[in-house]
Short mmCIF file of C-alpha atoms and ligand atoms in Angstrom, two decimals:
data_model
loop_
_atom_site.label_atom_id
_atom_site.label_comp_id
_atom_site.label_asym_id
_atom_site.label_seq_id
_atom_site.Cartn_x
_atom_site.Cartn_y
_atom_site.Cartn_z
CA UNK C 1219 -50.44 -34.77 29.88
CA UNK C 1220 -50.32 -35.96 33.49
CA UNK C 1221 -53.58 -36.73 35.39
CA UNK C 1222 -52.75 -33.98 37.96
CA UNK C 1223 -52.71 -31.38 35.18
CA UNK C 1224 -56.31 -32.36 34.24
CA UNK C 1225 -57.69 -31.72 37.72
CA UNK C 1226 -60.27 -28.94 37.87
CA UNK C 1227 -59.72 -26.18 40.41
CA UNK C 1228 -62.56 -26.20 42.99
CA UNK C 1229 -64.56 -22.97 43.18
CA UNK C 1230 -68.25 -21.97 43.25
CA UNK C 1231 -68.62 -22.32 39.49
CA UNK C 1232 -66.71 -25.57 39.02
CA UNK C 1233 -67.50 -27.46 42.27
CA UNK C 1234 -69.79 -30.16 40.83
CA UNK C 1235 -67.61 -30.62 37.77
CA UNK C 1236 -64.51 -30.92 39.98
CA UNK C 1237 -66.22 -33.73 41.92
CA UNK C 1238 -67.49 -35.53 38.79
CA UNK C 1239 -64.08 -35.30 37.04
CA UNK C 1240 -62.63 -37.70 39.61
CA UNK C 1241 -64.82 -40.42 38.08
CA UNK C 1242 -63.61 -39.66 34.54
CA UNK C 1243 -61.87 -43.00 34.21
CA UNK C 1244 -64.94 -45.05 35.14
CA UNK C 1245 -68.27 -45.83 33.52
CA UNK C 1246 -69.72 -47.19 36.75
CA UNK C 1247 -73.49 -46.61 37.19
CA UNK C 1248 -73.09 -45.72 40.88
CA UNK C 1249 -70.43 -43.14 39.99
CA UNK C 1250 -72.81 -41.57 37.44
CA UNK C 1251 -75.70 -41.47 39.92
CA UNK C 1252 -73.45 -40.06 42.65
CA UNK C 1253 -72.15 -37.32 40.33
CA UNK C 1254 -75.72 -36.38 39.41
CA UNK C 1255 -76.85 -36.29 43.07
CA UNK C 1256 -73.81 -34.23 44.09
CA UNK C 1257 -74.43 -31.85 41.17
CA UNK C 1258 -77.99 -31.23 42.42
CA UNK C 1259 -76.82 -30.77 46.03
CA UNK C 1260 -74.25 -28.19 44.91
CA UNK C 1261 -76.93 -26.37 42.89
CA UNK C 1262 -79.17 -26.32 45.96
CA UNK C 1263 -76.40 -24.93 48.15
CA UNK C 1264 -75.67 -22.22 45.60
CA UNK C 1265 -79.36 -21.32 45.41
CA UNK C 1266 -80.05 -21.22 49.17
CA UNK C 1267 -76.53 -20.19 50.33
CA UNK C 1268 -76.83 -21.69 53.87
CA UNK C 1269 -74.53 -20.45 56.64
CA UNK C 1270 -72.23 -23.04 58.21
CA UNK C 1271 -74.64 -23.22 61.16
CA UNK C 1272 -77.68 -23.82 58.94
CA UNK C 1273 -75.78 -26.54 57.08
CA UNK C 1274 -74.82 -28.16 60.39
CA UNK C 1275 -78.54 -28.27 61.26
CA UNK C 1276 -79.21 -30.13 58.00
CA UNK C 1277 -76.55 -32.67 58.91
CA UNK C 1278 -77.91 -32.95 62.47
CA UNK C 1279 -81.38 -33.68 61.02
CA UNK C 1280 -80.01 -36.42 58.74
CA UNK C 1281 -78.08 -37.88 61.70
CA UNK C 1282 -81.26 -37.90 63.80
CA UNK C 1283 -83.16 -39.70 61.02
CA UNK C 1284 -80.45 -42.37 60.97
CA UNK C 1285 -80.49 -42.77 64.76
CA UNK C 1286 -84.30 -43.06 64.78
CA UNK C 1287 -84.20 -45.93 62.25
CA UNK C 1288 -84.07 -49.59 63.22
CA UNK C 1289 -85.87 -52.78 62.23
CA UNK C 1290 -89.05 -51.68 64.06
CA UNK C 1291 -89.03 -48.06 62.97
CA UNK C 1292 -88.01 -47.13 59.42
CA UNK C 1293 -87.58 -43.37 59.63
CA UNK C 1294 -85.73 -43.18 56.28
CA UNK C 1295 -88.67 -44.92 54.58
CA UNK C 1296 -91.00 -42.40 56.21
CA UNK C 1297 -88.83 -39.57 54.87
CA UNK C 1298 -88.81 -41.01 51.35
CA UNK C 1299 -92.60 -41.57 51.50
CA UNK C 1300 -93.49 -38.14 52.83
CA UNK C 1301 -91.44 -36.18 50.33
CA UNK C 1302 -93.04 -38.15 47.47
CA UNK C 1303 -89.78 -39.90 46.47
CA UNK C 1304 -91.17 -43.44 47.03
CA UNK C 1305 -94.32 -42.65 45.02
CA UNK C 1306 -92.27 -41.21 42.16
CA UNK C 1307 -89.99 -44.28 41.96
CA UNK C 1308 -93.14 -46.42 42.03
CA UNK C 1309 -94.76 -44.32 39.28
CA UNK C 1310 -91.68 -44.60 37.04
CA UNK C 1311 -91.25 -48.34 37.50
CA UNK C 1312 -94.69 -49.83 37.73
CA UNK C 1313 -97.11 -48.13 35.37
CA UNK C 1314 -99.57 -50.89 34.48
CA UNK C 1315 -102.15 -51.58 31.75
CA UNK C 1316 -105.67 -50.42 32.52
CA UNK C 1317 -107.62 -52.92 34.60
CA UNK C 1318 -104.52 -54.00 36.54
CA UNK C 1319 -104.28 -53.14 40.24
CA UNK C 1320 -101.96 -50.15 40.66
CA UNK C 1321 -99.03 -50.11 43.05
CA UNK C 1322 -98.85 -47.65 45.92
CA UNK C 1323 -96.08 -47.15 48.45
CA UNK C 1324 -95.35 -49.87 51.00
CA UNK C 1325 -94.76 -47.46 53.89
CA UNK C 1326 -92.65 -47.92 57.01
CA UNK C 1327 -94.86 -50.40 58.90
CA UNK C 1328 -94.47 -53.47 56.67
CA UNK C 1329 -92.83 -56.52 58.31
CA UNK C 1330 -91.26 -59.13 56.04
CA UNK C 1331 -91.56 -61.81 58.75
CA UNK C 1332 -95.40 -61.72 58.90
CA UNK C 1333 -96.64 -65.22 59.88
CA UNK C 1334 -98.66 -67.40 57.52
CA UNK C 1335 -102.27 -67.97 58.65
CA UNK C 1336 -105.09 -70.29 57.55
CA UNK C 1337 -107.78 -68.89 55.26
CA UNK C 1338 -110.72 -67.70 57.35
CA UNK C 1339 -108.67 -67.04 60.50
CA UNK C 1340 -108.55 -63.73 62.31
CA UNK C 1341 -105.54 -61.44 62.30
CA UNK C 1342 -106.95 -59.50 65.27
CA UNK C 1343 -105.04 -61.14 68.12
CA UNK C 1344 -106.54 -58.91 70.82
CA UNK C 1345 -110.10 -58.88 69.41
CA UNK C 1346 -110.44 -55.13 70.01
CA UNK C 1347 -112.54 -53.23 67.47
CA UNK C 1348 -115.49 -53.59 65.10
CA UNK C 1349 -115.32 -56.96 63.27
CA UNK C 1350 -114.47 -56.77 59.58
CA UNK C 1351 -114.52 -59.61 57.05
CA UNK C 1352 -112.14 -59.21 54.11
CA UNK C 1353 -112.84 -61.43 51.12
CA UNK C 1354 -111.21 -61.27 47.75
CA UNK C 1355 -109.90 -62.83 44.62
CA UNK C 1356 -106.59 -62.67 42.78
CA UNK C 1357 -106.83 -62.87 38.99
CA UNK C 1358 -104.95 -62.05 35.81
CA UNK C 1359 -105.90 -59.42 33.23
CA UNK C 1360 -108.19 -61.95 31.48
CA UNK C 1361 -110.10 -62.56 34.71
CA UNK C 1362 -108.59 -66.04 35.21
CA UNK C 1363 -108.01 -66.96 38.88
CA UNK C 1364 -104.46 -67.19 40.27
CA UNK C 1365 -104.32 -70.04 42.81
CA UNK C 1366 -101.71 -70.14 45.63
CA UNK C 1367 -100.89 -66.44 45.28
CA UNK C 1368 -99.35 -65.07 48.48
CA UNK C 1369 -101.13 -62.16 50.16
CA UNK C 1370 -99.41 -60.27 52.97
CA UNK C 1371 -101.66 -57.82 54.78
CA UNK C 1372 -101.08 -55.31 57.57
CA UNK C 1373 -103.18 -52.52 59.02
CA UNK C 1374 -103.64 -50.07 61.87
CA UNK C 1375 -106.01 -50.93 64.75
CA UNK C 1376 -109.26 -49.12 65.61
CA UNK C 1377 -107.21 -46.36 67.26
CA UNK C 1378 -104.99 -45.86 64.23
CA UNK C 1379 -101.80 -47.57 65.48
CA UNK C 1380 -99.75 -50.39 63.96
CA UNK C 1381 -98.54 -53.23 66.18
CA UNK C 1382 -94.90 -52.18 65.80
CA UNK C 1383 -95.75 -48.67 67.03
CA UNK C 1384 -97.19 -50.09 70.26
CA UNK C 1385 -95.04 -53.12 71.14
CA UNK C 1386 -96.14 -52.84 74.81
CA UNK C 1387 -99.87 -52.52 74.07
CA UNK C 1388 -100.54 -54.80 71.08
CA UNK C 1389 -99.58 -58.48 70.68
CA UNK C 1390 -96.69 -59.07 68.30
CA UNK C 1391 -97.97 -59.45 64.70
CA UNK C 1392 -101.41 -58.14 65.67
CA UNK C 1393 -103.37 -57.20 62.53
CA UNK C 1394 -100.86 -58.83 60.21
CA UNK C 1395 -101.09 -62.05 58.25
CA UNK C 1396 -99.85 -63.94 55.22
CA UNK C 1397 -102.47 -65.93 53.30
CA UNK C 1398 -102.57 -68.08 50.16
CA UNK C 1399 -105.38 -68.08 47.63
CA UNK C 1400 -107.34 -71.31 47.10
CA UNK C 1401 -107.81 -73.14 43.79
CA UNK C 1402 -110.30 -70.48 42.66
CA UNK C 1403 -107.91 -67.63 43.44
CA UNK C 1404 -110.01 -66.68 46.46
CA UNK C 1405 -109.05 -65.72 50.00
CA UNK C 1406 -110.83 -64.44 53.10
CA UNK C 1407 -109.87 -63.54 56.64
CA UNK C 1408 -111.31 -61.76 59.65
CA UNK C 1409 -109.98 -58.61 61.24
CA UNK C 1410 -111.22 -55.35 62.78
CA UNK C 1411 -112.01 -52.12 61.02
CA UNK C 1412 -108.94 -49.85 60.88
CA UNK C 1413 -109.08 -46.19 61.73
CA UNK C 1414 -107.40 -43.37 59.81
CA UNK C 1415 -104.35 -41.98 61.58
CA UNK C 1416 -101.77 -39.26 61.73
CA UNK C 1417 -98.40 -40.10 60.22
CA UNK C 1418 -96.07 -40.40 63.25
CA UNK C 1419 -94.73 -37.00 64.30
CA UNK C 1420 -92.72 -38.28 67.28
CA UNK C 1421 -89.59 -38.67 65.14
CA UNK C 1422 -87.42 -36.16 63.25
CA UNK C 1423 -89.25 -36.47 59.90
CA UNK C 1424 -92.82 -36.03 61.23
CA UNK C 1425 -91.67 -33.26 63.61
CA UNK C 1426 -90.02 -31.30 60.79
CA UNK C 1427 -93.05 -31.55 58.50
CA UNK C 1428 -95.58 -30.85 61.28
CA UNK C 1429 -93.60 -27.74 62.29
CA UNK C 1430 -93.68 -26.62 58.67
CA UNK C 1431 -97.49 -26.99 58.66
CA UNK C 1432 -97.65 -30.07 56.40
CA UNK C 1433 -100.94 -32.09 56.83
CA UNK C 1434 -100.04 -35.55 58.11
CA UNK C 1435 -103.38 -37.41 57.98
CA UNK C 1436 -103.91 -40.82 56.34
CA UNK C 1437 -107.49 -42.04 55.67
CA UNK C 1438 -108.47 -45.55 56.87
CA UNK C 1439 -106.89 -48.33 54.78
CA UNK C 1440 -105.64 -51.90 54.58
CA UNK C 1441 -102.18 -52.68 53.12
CA UNK C 1442 -101.42 -55.61 50.81
CA UNK C 1443 -98.47 -57.18 49.04
CA UNK C 1444 -99.61 -59.84 46.52
CA UNK C 1445 -97.06 -62.20 44.94
CA UNK C 1446 -97.41 -65.04 42.43
CA UNK C 1447 -94.75 -66.73 40.29
CA UNK C 1448 -94.62 -65.25 36.78
CA UNK C 1449 -96.50 -62.06 37.79
CA UNK C 1450 -95.41 -58.58 38.88
CA UNK C 1451 -95.74 -58.19 42.62
CA UNK C 1452 -98.56 -55.86 43.66
CA UNK C 1453 -97.95 -53.53 46.62
CA UNK C 1454 -101.13 -51.62 47.28
CA UNK C 1455 -103.76 -50.22 49.66
CA UNK C 1456 -107.54 -50.61 49.91
CA UNK C 1457 -109.25 -47.48 51.28
CA UNK C 1458 -112.52 -47.34 53.24
CA UNK C 1459 -115.01 -45.44 51.04
CA UNK C 1460 -116.81 -44.03 54.10
CA UNK C 1461 -113.75 -42.17 55.43
CA UNK C 1462 -114.62 -38.46 55.24
CA UNK C 1463 -110.94 -37.57 54.85
CA UNK C 1464 -110.31 -39.64 51.69
CA UNK C 1465 -109.33 -36.46 49.84
CA UNK C 1466 -106.76 -35.43 52.44
CA UNK C 1467 -104.20 -38.24 52.28
CA UNK C 1468 -100.74 -36.91 53.28
CA UNK C 1469 -99.20 -39.23 50.67
CA UNK C 1470 -101.55 -38.64 47.71
CA UNK C 1471 -102.01 -42.45 47.58
CA UNK C 1472 -105.82 -42.59 47.12
CA UNK C 1473 -106.99 -43.70 43.65
CA UNK C 1474 -110.58 -44.41 42.87
CA UNK C 1475 -109.93 -48.04 41.88
CA UNK C 1476 -108.52 -48.66 45.39
CA UNK C 1477 -111.54 -47.27 47.28
CA UNK C 1478 -114.06 -49.93 48.39
CA UNK C 1479 -117.29 -49.83 50.39
CA UNK C 1480 -116.98 -51.42 53.84
CA UNK C 1481 -120.58 -52.70 54.00
CA UNK C 1482 -122.53 -53.62 57.14
CA UNK C 1483 -122.84 -57.37 57.59
CA UNK C 1484 -123.50 -59.92 60.32
CA UNK C 1485 -121.12 -62.86 60.79
CA UNK C 1486 -121.44 -65.46 63.59
CA UNK C 1487 -124.30 -63.35 65.02
CA UNK C 1488 -121.92 -60.44 65.40
CA UNK C 1489 -122.66 -57.18 63.60
CA UNK C 1490 -119.71 -55.89 61.66
CA UNK C 1491 -118.59 -54.96 58.16
CA UNK C 1492 -117.42 -56.69 55.04
CA UNK C 1493 -115.19 -55.54 52.20
CA UNK C 1494 -114.61 -57.34 48.89
CA UNK C 1495 -111.43 -56.78 46.92
CA UNK C 1496 -110.07 -58.01 43.59
CA UNK C 1497 -106.37 -57.88 42.81
CA UNK C 1498 -105.59 -57.99 39.08
CA UNK C 1499 -102.02 -59.07 38.34
CA UNK C 1500 -99.91 -58.40 35.25
CA UNK C 1501 -97.54 -61.03 33.85
CA UNK C 1502 -93.88 -60.25 34.63
CA UNK C 1503 -92.36 -58.11 31.86
CA UNK C 1504 -88.67 -58.23 30.95
CA UNK C 1505 -86.67 -55.34 32.37
CA UNK C 1506 -89.28 -54.53 35.03
CA UNK C 1507 -88.53 -54.90 38.71
CA UNK C 1508 -90.50 -57.78 40.25
C1 BEZ U 1119 -98.69 -46.20 55.99
O1 BEZ U 1119 -99.70 -46.17 55.32
O2 BEZ U 1119 -98.56 -47.16 56.73
C2 BEZ U 1119 -97.70 -45.09 55.90
C3 BEZ U 1119 -97.10 -44.83 54.71
C4 BEZ U 1119 -96.16 -43.81 54.63
C5 BEZ U 1119 -95.87 -43.04 55.74
C6 BEZ U 1119 -96.50 -43.32 56.95
C7 BEZ U 1119 -97.42 -44.36 57.02
FE1 FE U 1120 -100.84 -47.45 56.63
#
């Protein structure tokens, strides 16, 4: 029988099948994923039955998200994070043994080009805010230290804004740094205490969710990516235990093992706070993403 004779007529019942049948001759993983996604989109359209105008608005929204995205602002990442897609992919791929530091989402404010800094230095380039000392240790599941692990950190300032949200107000790379643990797996650096903040609602994703009445608050936190050869990379947050809105995180990212007291302390005669963190790494497992 000719290929043309096999083609499925497109109608409301057969639409997804008609699309998928064009991949019949291939076993490509992308083709399979695409067919599944298209199948779900067709189901959604059949359930909600949008008018042409409503569907155009959906496409306009997606176009706006694309236009709002560049290397400083990652609106697609924000979308994925806020609808729980990033957290679900994380959950599926990085479930860890008990005692290991869990992964959380990386979020849209990470910068891969964060400069390396000496242990003990300050990542607060404008010095604005209440001083905070961060000290910590990177270890394996047996408690053995991991020397020369790489720690990338980034955080909001005391007003709740990241440096790449305020390129005209904050110095470039303010409140960001890359550090390496010493021979005992330890690291420390100085910074300022971050504030909680509202997820940006000045772009299409935040605007849509705010209009729909979705709570967009994030409690105060520090972000970390921890890498060491032979270990799974940790992407995580540390939350300030004193934040009264810990239970109201827009992204459901707060877990009790990631909440730490930011204790009062005095360093160099300056009153401030101190937080101690331990990152527990798991050895790389075959078939797991790094
Ligand atoms: C953040 O914590 O930086 C963040 C994560 C997801 C959406 C918005 C902000
Ligand atoms: Fe954040």
